[in-house]
XYZ file of C-alpha atoms in Angstrom:
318
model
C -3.133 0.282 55.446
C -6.404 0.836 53.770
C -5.009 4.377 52.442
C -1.662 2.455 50.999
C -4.051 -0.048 49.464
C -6.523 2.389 47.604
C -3.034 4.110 46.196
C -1.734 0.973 44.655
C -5.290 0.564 43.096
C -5.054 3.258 41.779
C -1.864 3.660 40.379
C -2.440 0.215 38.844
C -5.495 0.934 37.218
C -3.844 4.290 35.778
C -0.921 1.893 34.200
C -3.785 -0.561 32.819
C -5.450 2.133 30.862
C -2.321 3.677 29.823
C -0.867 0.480 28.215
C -4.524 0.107 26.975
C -4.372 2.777 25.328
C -1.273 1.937 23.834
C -0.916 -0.071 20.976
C 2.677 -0.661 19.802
C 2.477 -3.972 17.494
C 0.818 -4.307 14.619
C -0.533 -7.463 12.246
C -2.424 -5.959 8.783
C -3.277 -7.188 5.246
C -4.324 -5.736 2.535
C -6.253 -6.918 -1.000
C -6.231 -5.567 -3.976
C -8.462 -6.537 -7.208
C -10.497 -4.633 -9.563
C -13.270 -7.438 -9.189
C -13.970 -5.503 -5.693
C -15.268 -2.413 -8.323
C -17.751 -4.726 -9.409
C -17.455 -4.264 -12.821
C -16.898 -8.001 -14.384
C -13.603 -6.670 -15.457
C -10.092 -8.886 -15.336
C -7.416 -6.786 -16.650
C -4.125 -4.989 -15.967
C -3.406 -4.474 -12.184
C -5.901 -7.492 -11.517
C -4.223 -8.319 -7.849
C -2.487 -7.629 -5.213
C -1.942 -9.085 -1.786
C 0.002 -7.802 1.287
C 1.266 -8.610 4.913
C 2.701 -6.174 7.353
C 4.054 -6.160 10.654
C 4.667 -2.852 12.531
C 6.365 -2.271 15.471
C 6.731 1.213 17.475
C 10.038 2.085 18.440
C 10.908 4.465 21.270
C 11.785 7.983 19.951
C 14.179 8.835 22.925
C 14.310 12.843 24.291
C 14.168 13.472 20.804
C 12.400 17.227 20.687
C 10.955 16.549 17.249
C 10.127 13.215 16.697
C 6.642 12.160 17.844
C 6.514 8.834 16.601
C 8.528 5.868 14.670
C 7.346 2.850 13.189
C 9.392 -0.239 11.730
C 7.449 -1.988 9.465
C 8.340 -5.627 7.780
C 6.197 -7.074 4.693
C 6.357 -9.517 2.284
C 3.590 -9.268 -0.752
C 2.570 -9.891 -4.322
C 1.570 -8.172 -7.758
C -0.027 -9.292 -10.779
C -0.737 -7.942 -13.911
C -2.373 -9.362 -17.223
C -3.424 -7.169 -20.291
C -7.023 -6.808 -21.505
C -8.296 -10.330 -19.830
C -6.058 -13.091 -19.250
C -6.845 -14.943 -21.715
C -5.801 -13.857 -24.995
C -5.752 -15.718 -28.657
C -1.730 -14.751 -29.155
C 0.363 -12.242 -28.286
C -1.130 -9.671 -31.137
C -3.776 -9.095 -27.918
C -1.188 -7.732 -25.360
C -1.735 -4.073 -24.757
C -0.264 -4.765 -21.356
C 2.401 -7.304 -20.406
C 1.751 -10.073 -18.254
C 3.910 -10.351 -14.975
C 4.120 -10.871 -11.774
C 6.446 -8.876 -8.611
C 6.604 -10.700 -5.639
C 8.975 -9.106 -2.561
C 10.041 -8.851 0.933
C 11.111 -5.547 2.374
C 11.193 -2.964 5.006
C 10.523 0.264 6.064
C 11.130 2.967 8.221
C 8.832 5.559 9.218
C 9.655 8.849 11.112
C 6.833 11.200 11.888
C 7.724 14.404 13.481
C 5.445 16.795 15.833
C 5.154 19.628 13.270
C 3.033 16.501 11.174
C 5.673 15.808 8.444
C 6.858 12.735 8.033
C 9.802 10.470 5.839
C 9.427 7.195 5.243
C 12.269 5.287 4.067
C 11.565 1.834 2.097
C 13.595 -1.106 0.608
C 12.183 -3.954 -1.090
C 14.385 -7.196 -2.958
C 11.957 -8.897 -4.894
C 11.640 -10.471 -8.523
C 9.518 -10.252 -11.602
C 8.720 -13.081 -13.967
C 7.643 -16.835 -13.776
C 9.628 -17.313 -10.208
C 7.356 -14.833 -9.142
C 4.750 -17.416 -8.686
C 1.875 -15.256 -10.953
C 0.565 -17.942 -13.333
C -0.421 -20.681 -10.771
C -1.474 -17.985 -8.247
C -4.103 -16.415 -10.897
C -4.927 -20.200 -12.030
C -5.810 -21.021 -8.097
C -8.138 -17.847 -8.135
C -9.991 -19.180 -11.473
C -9.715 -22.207 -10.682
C -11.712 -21.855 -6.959
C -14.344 -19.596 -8.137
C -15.002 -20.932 -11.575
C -13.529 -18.099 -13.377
C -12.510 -18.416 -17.170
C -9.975 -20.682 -18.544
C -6.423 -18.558 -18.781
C -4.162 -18.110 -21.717
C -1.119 -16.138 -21.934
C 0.818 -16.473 -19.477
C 3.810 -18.034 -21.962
C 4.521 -14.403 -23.028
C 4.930 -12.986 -19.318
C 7.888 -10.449 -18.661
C 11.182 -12.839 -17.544
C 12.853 -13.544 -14.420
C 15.078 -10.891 -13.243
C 16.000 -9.753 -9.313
C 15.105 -6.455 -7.945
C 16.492 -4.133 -5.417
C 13.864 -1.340 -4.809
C 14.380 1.948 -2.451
C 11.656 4.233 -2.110
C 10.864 7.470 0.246
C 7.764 9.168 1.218
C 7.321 12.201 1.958
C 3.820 14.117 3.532
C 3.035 17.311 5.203
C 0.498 18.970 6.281
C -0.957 22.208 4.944
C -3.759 23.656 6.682
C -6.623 22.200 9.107
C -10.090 22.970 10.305
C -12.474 21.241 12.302
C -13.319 18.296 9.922
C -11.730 18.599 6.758
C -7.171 19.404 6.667
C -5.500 18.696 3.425
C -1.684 17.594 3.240
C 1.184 17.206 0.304
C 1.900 13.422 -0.139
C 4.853 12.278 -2.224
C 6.887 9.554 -2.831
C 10.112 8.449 -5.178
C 11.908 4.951 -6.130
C 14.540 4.100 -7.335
C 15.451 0.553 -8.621
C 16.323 -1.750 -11.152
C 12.429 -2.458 -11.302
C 10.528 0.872 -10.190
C 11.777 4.387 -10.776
C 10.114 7.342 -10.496
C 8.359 10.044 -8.461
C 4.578 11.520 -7.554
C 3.398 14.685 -6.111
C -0.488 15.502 -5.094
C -2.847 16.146 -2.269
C -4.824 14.678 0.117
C -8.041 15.851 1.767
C -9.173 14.005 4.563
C -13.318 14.749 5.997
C -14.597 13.546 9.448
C -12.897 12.860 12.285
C -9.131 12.044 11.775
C -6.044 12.350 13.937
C -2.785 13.772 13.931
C -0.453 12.394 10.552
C 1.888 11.107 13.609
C -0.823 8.745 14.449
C -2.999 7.782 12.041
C -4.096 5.801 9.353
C -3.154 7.832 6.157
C 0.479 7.739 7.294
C 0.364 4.098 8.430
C 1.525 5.284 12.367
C -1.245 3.730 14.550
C 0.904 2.147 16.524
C 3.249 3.593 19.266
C 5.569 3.145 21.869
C 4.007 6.005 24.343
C 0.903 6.899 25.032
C -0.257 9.404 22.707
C -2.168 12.096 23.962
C -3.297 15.136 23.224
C -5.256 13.511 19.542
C -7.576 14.743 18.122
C -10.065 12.184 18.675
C -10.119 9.007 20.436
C -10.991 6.881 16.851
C -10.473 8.036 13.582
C -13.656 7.406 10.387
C -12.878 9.563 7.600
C -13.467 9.977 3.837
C -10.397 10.660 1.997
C -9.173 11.848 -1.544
C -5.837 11.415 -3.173
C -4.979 12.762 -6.760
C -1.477 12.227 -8.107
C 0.647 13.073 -10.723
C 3.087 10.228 -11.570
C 5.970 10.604 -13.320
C 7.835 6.841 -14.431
C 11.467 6.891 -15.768
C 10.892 2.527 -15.153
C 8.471 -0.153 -14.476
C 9.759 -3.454 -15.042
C 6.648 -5.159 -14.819
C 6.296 -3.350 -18.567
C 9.528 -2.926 -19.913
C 11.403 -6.367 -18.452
C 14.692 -6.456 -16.922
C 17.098 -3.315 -16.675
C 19.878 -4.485 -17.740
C 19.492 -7.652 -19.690
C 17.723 -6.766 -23.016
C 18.757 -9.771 -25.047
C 15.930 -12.264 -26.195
C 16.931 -16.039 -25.440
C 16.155 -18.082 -28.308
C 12.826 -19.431 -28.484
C 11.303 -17.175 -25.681
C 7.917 -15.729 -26.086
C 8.288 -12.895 -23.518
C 6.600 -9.531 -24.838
C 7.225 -6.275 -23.408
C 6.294 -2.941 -24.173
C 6.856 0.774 -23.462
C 5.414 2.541 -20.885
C 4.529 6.295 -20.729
C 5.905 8.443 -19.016
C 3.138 10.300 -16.890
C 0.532 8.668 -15.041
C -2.617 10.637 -13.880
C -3.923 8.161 -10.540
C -7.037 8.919 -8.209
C -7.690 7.164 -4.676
C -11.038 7.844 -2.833
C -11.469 5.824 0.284
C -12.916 5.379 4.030
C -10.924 4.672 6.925
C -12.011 3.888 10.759
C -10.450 2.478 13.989
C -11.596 1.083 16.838
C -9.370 0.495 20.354
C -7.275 -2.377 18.295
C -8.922 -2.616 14.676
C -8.258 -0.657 11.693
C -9.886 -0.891 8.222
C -8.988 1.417 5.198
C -11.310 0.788 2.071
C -10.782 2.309 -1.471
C -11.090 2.574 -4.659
C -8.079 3.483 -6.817
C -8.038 4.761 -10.711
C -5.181 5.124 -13.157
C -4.574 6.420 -16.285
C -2.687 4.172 -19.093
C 0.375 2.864 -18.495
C 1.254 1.751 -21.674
C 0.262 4.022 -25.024
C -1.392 0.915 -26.634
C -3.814 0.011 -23.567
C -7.394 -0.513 -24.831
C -8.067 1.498 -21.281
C -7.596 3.358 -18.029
C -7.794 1.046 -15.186
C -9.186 0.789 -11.851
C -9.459 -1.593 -8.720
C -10.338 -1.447 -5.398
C -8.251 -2.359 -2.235
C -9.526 -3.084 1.711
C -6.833 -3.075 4.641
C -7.531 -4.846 7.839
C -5.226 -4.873 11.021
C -5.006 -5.682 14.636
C -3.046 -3.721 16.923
C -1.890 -5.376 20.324
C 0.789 -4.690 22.987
């Protein structure tokens, strides 16, 4: 009786730590501002915030597949130009709008540490949007400046976004591995494409589970990583090539001016030179990814390159 007993112990205290140890739900958000840079500056991507929910799904006796994540998120963009306040529209080097969106995504990661990741997004840019009185509260809490501008912002107009990503890795040694990361969209509001690198240093895991490739979670135990929590520095150049942004340019398809609107748009260029340097750690259910991300123009007539910084926080649960 005593030997039966000590066998259920134990085989209950090996299922404990192996749904311990896995984590297949996921809550994060993230922030974005170039405020976090410290550098008193309030101009072009000036915010951004974002909820997710993951959830691992099972991948089967599939002899590939390591991992799958669907993800769900709802989240908001705002631009200005220079500041956001300017005199009149003569000051607009940058449009002001707003894309707020729901969407969902897909993300298979396969043992060879490649993965696709499949994305669609409805959303909408312009005043319905919501980023006038959401920049106002912001100002308005912290006793920021008064605004002006926001009369001339890019006009309503409904968005159906896809996007895929694509990343791979190249080579590996102890600390330091480097991997291809790319993406393309294709929308009525985003279109385009980017291609570069990323080096990771420190300890980081497998891109089936990790942090870079947003696949923390999962359905099965995963062992066999390479270390029990990741903390790594990262780096992420990328060429960006836009064909459409219509956060610059407006709506697609409608071009006509109503009668008495003040909406300004402008062109935007067609290659984008971006930069991303970050940290990243996890612990048994947290998971924070802080960096700081640098752009080149986006429209000819930009009085300058812009930067901001961005911090991700999430909880990871059964």
């Amino acid at each position: 009786m005593s030997n039966k007993l000590f066998l259920t112990l134990i085989c209950l205290f090996g299922t404990i730590s192996l749904f311990a140890q896995t984590r297949g739900h996921e809550f994060a958000i993230q922030s974005d501002n170039d405020s976090f840079l410290g550098q008193g500056s309030d101009r072009y991507y000036t915010n951004g915030i974002f909820f997710y929910y993951r959830k691992a799904l099972k991948t089967g006796n599939s002899n590939s597949l390591q991992n799958k994540v669907l993800g769900f998120e709802i989240g908001q963009k705002m631009f200005n130009p220079q500041s956001g306040y300017v005199p009149d529209a003569t000051y607009i080097d940058r449009p002001f709008a707003a894309y707020s969106y729901l969407g969902s995504t897909l993300n298979l990661l396969f043992k060879n540490e490649s993965n696709i990741k499949l994305s669609a997004q409805l959303g909408i840019v312009g005043p319905a949007a919501g980023g006038e009185p959401m920049q106002k509260l912001i100002h308005n809490t912290f006793g920021f400046y008064h605004l002006n501008g926001w009369q001339y912002q890019v006009k309503n107009n409904v968005q159906l976004n896809l996007g895929a990503e694509y990343n791979k890795l190249l080579a590996r040694a102890s600390w330091v591995d480097v991997s291809l990361a790319s993406y393309a969209n294709l929308g009525n509001g985003f279109t385009g494409a980017g291609l570069g690198p990323l080096v990771r240093l420190g300890n980081f895991n497998q891109l089936f589970n990790s942090v870079s490739t947003q696949s923390t979670v999962s359905a099965a135990d995963q062992t066999g990583l390479l270390h029990k929590h990741e903390i790594f520095f990262y780096y992420k150049p990328q060429i960006n090539g836009v064909l459409y942004d219509a956060t610059i340019q407006g709506s697609l398809f409608n071009k006509s001016h109503d009668a008495g609107s003040l909406e300004v748009t402008l062109d935007k260029k067609p290659l984008i030179f971006s930069q991303q340097v970050g940290v990243a750690f996890t612990t048994s259910r947290f998971l924070f990814d802080v960096a700081a991300i640098f752009h080149t123009r986006e429209v000819e007539g930009m009085l300058r390159s812009h930067q901001w910084g961005s911090i991700t926080g999430a909880y990871r649960f059964k």
